[in-house]
Short mmCIF file of N, CA and C in Angstrom, two decimals:
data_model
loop_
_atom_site.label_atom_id
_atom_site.label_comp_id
_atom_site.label_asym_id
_atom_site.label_seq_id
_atom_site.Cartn_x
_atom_site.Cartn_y
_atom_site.Cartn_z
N UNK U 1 211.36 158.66 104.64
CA UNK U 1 211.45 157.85 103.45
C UNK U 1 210.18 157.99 102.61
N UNK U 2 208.88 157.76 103.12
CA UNK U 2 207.82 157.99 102.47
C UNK U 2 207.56 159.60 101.64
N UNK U 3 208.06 160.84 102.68
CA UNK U 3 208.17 161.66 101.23
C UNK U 3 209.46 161.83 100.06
N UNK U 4 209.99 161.08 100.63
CA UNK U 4 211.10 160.81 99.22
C UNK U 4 210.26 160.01 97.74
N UNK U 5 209.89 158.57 98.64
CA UNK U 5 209.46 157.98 97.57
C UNK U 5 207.99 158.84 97.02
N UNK U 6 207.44 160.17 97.32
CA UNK U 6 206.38 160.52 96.60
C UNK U 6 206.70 161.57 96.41
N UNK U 7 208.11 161.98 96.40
CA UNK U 7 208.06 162.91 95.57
C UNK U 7 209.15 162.13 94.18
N UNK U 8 209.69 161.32 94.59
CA UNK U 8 210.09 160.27 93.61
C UNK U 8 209.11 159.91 92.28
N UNK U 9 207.74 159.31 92.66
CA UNK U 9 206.92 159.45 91.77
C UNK U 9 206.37 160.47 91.13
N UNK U 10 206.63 161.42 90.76
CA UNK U 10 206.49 162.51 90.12
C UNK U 10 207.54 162.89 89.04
N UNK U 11 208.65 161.52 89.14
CA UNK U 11 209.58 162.32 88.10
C UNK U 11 209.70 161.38 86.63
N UNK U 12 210.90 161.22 85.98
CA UNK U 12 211.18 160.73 84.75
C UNK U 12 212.28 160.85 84.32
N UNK U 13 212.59 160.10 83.38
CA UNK U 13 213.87 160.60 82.99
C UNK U 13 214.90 160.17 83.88
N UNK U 14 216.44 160.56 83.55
CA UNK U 14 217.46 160.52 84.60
C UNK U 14 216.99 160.49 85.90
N UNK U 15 216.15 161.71 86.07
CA UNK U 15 216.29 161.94 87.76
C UNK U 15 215.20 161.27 88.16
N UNK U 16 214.59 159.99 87.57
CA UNK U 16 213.61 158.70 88.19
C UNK U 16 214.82 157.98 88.71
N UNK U 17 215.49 157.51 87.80
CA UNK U 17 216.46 156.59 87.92
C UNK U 17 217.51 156.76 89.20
N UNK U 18 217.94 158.39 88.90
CA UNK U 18 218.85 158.58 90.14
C UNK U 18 218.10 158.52 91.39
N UNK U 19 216.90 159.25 91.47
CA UNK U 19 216.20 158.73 92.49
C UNK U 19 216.19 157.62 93.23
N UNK U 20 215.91 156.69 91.76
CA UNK U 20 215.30 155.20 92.25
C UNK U 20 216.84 154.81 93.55
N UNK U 21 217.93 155.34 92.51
CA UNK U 21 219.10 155.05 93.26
C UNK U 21 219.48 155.74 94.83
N UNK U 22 219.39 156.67 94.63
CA UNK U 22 219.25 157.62 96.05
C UNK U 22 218.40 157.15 97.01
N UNK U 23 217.22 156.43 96.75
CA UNK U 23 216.23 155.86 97.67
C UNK U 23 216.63 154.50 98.66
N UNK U 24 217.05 154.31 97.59
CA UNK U 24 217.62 152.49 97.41
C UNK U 24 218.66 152.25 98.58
N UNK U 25 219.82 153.56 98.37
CA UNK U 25 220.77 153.63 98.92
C UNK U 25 220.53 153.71 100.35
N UNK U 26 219.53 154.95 100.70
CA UNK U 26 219.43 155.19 101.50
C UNK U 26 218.42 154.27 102.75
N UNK U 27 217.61 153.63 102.23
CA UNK U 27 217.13 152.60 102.86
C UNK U 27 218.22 151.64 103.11
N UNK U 28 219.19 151.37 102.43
CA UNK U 28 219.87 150.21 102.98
C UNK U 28 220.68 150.77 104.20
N UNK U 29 221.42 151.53 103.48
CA UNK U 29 222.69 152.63 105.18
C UNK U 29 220.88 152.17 106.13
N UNK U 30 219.96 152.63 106.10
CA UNK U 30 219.25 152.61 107.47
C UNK U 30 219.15 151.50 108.06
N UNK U 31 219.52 150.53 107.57
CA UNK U 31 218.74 148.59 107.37
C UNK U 31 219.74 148.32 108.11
N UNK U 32 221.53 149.02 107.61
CA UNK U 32 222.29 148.76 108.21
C UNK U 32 222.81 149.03 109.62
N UNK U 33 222.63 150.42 109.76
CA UNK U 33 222.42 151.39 110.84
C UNK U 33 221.85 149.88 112.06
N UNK U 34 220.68 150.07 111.33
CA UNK U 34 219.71 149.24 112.57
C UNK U 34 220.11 147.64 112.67
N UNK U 35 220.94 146.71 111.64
CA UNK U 35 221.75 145.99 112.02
C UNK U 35 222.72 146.16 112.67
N UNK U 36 223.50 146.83 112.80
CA UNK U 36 224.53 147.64 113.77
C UNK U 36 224.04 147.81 115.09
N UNK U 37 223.50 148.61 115.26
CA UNK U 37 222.93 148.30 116.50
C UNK U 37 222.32 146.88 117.51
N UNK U 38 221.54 145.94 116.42
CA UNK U 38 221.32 144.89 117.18
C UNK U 38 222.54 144.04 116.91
N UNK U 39 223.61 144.31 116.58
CA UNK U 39 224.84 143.22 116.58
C UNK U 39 225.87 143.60 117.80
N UNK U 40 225.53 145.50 118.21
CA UNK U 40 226.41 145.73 119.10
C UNK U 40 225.46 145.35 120.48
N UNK U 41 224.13 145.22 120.44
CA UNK U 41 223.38 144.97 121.36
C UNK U 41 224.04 143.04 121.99
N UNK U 42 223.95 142.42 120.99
CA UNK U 42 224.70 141.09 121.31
C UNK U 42 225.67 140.65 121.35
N UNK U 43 226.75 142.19 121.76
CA UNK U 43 228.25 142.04 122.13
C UNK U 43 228.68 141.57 120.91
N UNK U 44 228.08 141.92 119.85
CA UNK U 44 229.45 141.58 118.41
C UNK U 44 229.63 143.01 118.41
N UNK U 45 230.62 143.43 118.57
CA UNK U 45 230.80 145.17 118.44
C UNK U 45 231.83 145.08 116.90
N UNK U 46 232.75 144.39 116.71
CA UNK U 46 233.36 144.61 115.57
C UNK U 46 232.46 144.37 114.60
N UNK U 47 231.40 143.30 114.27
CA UNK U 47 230.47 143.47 113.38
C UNK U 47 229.86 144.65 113.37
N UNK U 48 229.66 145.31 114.51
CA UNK U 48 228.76 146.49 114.63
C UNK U 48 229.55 147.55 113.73
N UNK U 49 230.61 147.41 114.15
CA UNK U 49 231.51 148.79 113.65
C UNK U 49 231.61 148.84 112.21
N UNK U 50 231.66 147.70 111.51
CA UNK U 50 231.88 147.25 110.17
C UNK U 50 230.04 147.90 109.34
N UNK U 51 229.35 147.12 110.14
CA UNK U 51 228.08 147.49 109.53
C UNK U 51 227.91 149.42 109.83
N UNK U 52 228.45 150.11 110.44
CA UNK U 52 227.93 151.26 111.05
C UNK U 52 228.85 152.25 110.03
N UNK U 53 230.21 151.21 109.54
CA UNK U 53 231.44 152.59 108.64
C UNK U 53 230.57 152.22 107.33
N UNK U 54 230.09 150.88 106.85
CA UNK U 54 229.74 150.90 105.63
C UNK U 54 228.39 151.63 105.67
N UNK U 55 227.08 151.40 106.42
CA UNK U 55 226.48 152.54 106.11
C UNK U 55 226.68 154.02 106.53
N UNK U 56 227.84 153.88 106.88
CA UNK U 56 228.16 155.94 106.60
C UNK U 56 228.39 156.18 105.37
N UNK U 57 229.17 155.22 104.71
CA UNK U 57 229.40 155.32 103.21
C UNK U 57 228.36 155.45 102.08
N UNK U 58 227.54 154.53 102.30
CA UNK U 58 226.28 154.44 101.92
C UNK U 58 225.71 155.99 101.71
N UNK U 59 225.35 156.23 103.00
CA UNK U 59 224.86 157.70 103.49
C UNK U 59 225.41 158.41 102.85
N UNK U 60 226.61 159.31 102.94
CA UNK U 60 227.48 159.73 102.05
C UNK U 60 227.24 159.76 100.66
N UNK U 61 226.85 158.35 100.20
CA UNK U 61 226.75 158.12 98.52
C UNK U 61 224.90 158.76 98.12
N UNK U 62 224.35 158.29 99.39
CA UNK U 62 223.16 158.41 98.91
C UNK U 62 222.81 160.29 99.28
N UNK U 63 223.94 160.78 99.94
CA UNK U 63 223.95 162.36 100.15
C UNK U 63 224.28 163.00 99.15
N UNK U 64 225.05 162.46 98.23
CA UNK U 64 225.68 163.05 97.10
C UNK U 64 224.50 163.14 95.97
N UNK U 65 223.76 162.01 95.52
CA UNK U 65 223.06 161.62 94.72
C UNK U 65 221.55 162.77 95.37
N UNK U 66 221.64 162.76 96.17
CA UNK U 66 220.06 163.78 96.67
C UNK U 66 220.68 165.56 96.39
N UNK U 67 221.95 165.76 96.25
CA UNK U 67 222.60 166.65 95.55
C UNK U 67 222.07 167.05 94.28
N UNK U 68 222.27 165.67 93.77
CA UNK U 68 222.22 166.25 92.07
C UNK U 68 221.06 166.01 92.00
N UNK U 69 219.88 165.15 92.66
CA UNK U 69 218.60 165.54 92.12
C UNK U 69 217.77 166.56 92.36
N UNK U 70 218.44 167.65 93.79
CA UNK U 70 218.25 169.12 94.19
C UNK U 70 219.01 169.86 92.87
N UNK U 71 219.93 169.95 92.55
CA UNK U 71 220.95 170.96 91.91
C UNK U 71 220.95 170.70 90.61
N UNK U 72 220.99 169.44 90.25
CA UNK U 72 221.26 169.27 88.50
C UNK U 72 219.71 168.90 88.21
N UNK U 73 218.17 168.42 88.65
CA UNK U 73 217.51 168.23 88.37
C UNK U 73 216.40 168.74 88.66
N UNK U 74 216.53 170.02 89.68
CA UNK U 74 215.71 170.48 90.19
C UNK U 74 214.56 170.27 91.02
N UNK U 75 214.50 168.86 91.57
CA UNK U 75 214.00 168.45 92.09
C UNK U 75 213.14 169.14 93.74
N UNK U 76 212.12 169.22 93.69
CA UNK U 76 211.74 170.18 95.33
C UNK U 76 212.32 171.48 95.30
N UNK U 77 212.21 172.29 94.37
CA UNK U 77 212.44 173.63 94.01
C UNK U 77 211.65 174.47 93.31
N UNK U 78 210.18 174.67 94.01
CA UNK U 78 209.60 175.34 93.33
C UNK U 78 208.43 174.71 92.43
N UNK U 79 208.57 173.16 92.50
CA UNK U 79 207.83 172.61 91.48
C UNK U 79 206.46 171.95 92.11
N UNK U 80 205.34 171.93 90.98
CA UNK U 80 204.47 171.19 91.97
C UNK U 80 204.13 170.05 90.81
N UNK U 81 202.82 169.40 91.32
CA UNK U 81 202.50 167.74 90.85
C UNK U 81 201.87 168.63 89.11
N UNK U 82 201.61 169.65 89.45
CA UNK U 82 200.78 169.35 87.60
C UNK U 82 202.26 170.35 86.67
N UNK U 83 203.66 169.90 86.90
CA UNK U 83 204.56 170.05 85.77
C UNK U 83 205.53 169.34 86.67
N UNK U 84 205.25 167.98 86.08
CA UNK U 84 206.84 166.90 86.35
C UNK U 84 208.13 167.27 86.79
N UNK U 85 208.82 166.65 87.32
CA UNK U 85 209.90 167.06 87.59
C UNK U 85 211.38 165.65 86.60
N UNK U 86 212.16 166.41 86.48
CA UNK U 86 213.10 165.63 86.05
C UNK U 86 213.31 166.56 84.57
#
């Protein structure tokens, strides 16, 4: 997570924003992940399962979005800190 968010700060534009979103996303699927686990740890397993399909979704969403800030924004391709990215 920490080199996401610094290479996050380096950008502008759309691909700050999608970032901001891709980051966002992806910290939560993990928040959830790890709620999932301590709910199946205290024998709630259907909570577990619920928290574990929605952050796959999550994941998923926040996989798509790290897509387009590789492919449509160029993001971590070649670029370094003294010419912005986005």
């Amino acid at each position: 997570m920490a080199a996401g968010w610094t290479d996050w700060a380096n950008t502008r534009g759309e691909a700050r924003r999608t970032g901001l979103i891709h980051g966002t996303v992806n910290e939560v699927a993990f928040l959830l992940n790890v709620a999932s686990l301590l709910a199946r740890k205290r024998q709630r397993r259907r909570l577990g399962k619920v928290l574990s399909g929605t952050a796959l979704g999550l994941a998923g969403l926040g996989g798509f979005l790290g897509g387009q800030l590789v492919y449509r924004h160029g993001l971590g391709v070649g670029k370094t800190l003294a010419h912005p990215q986005g």
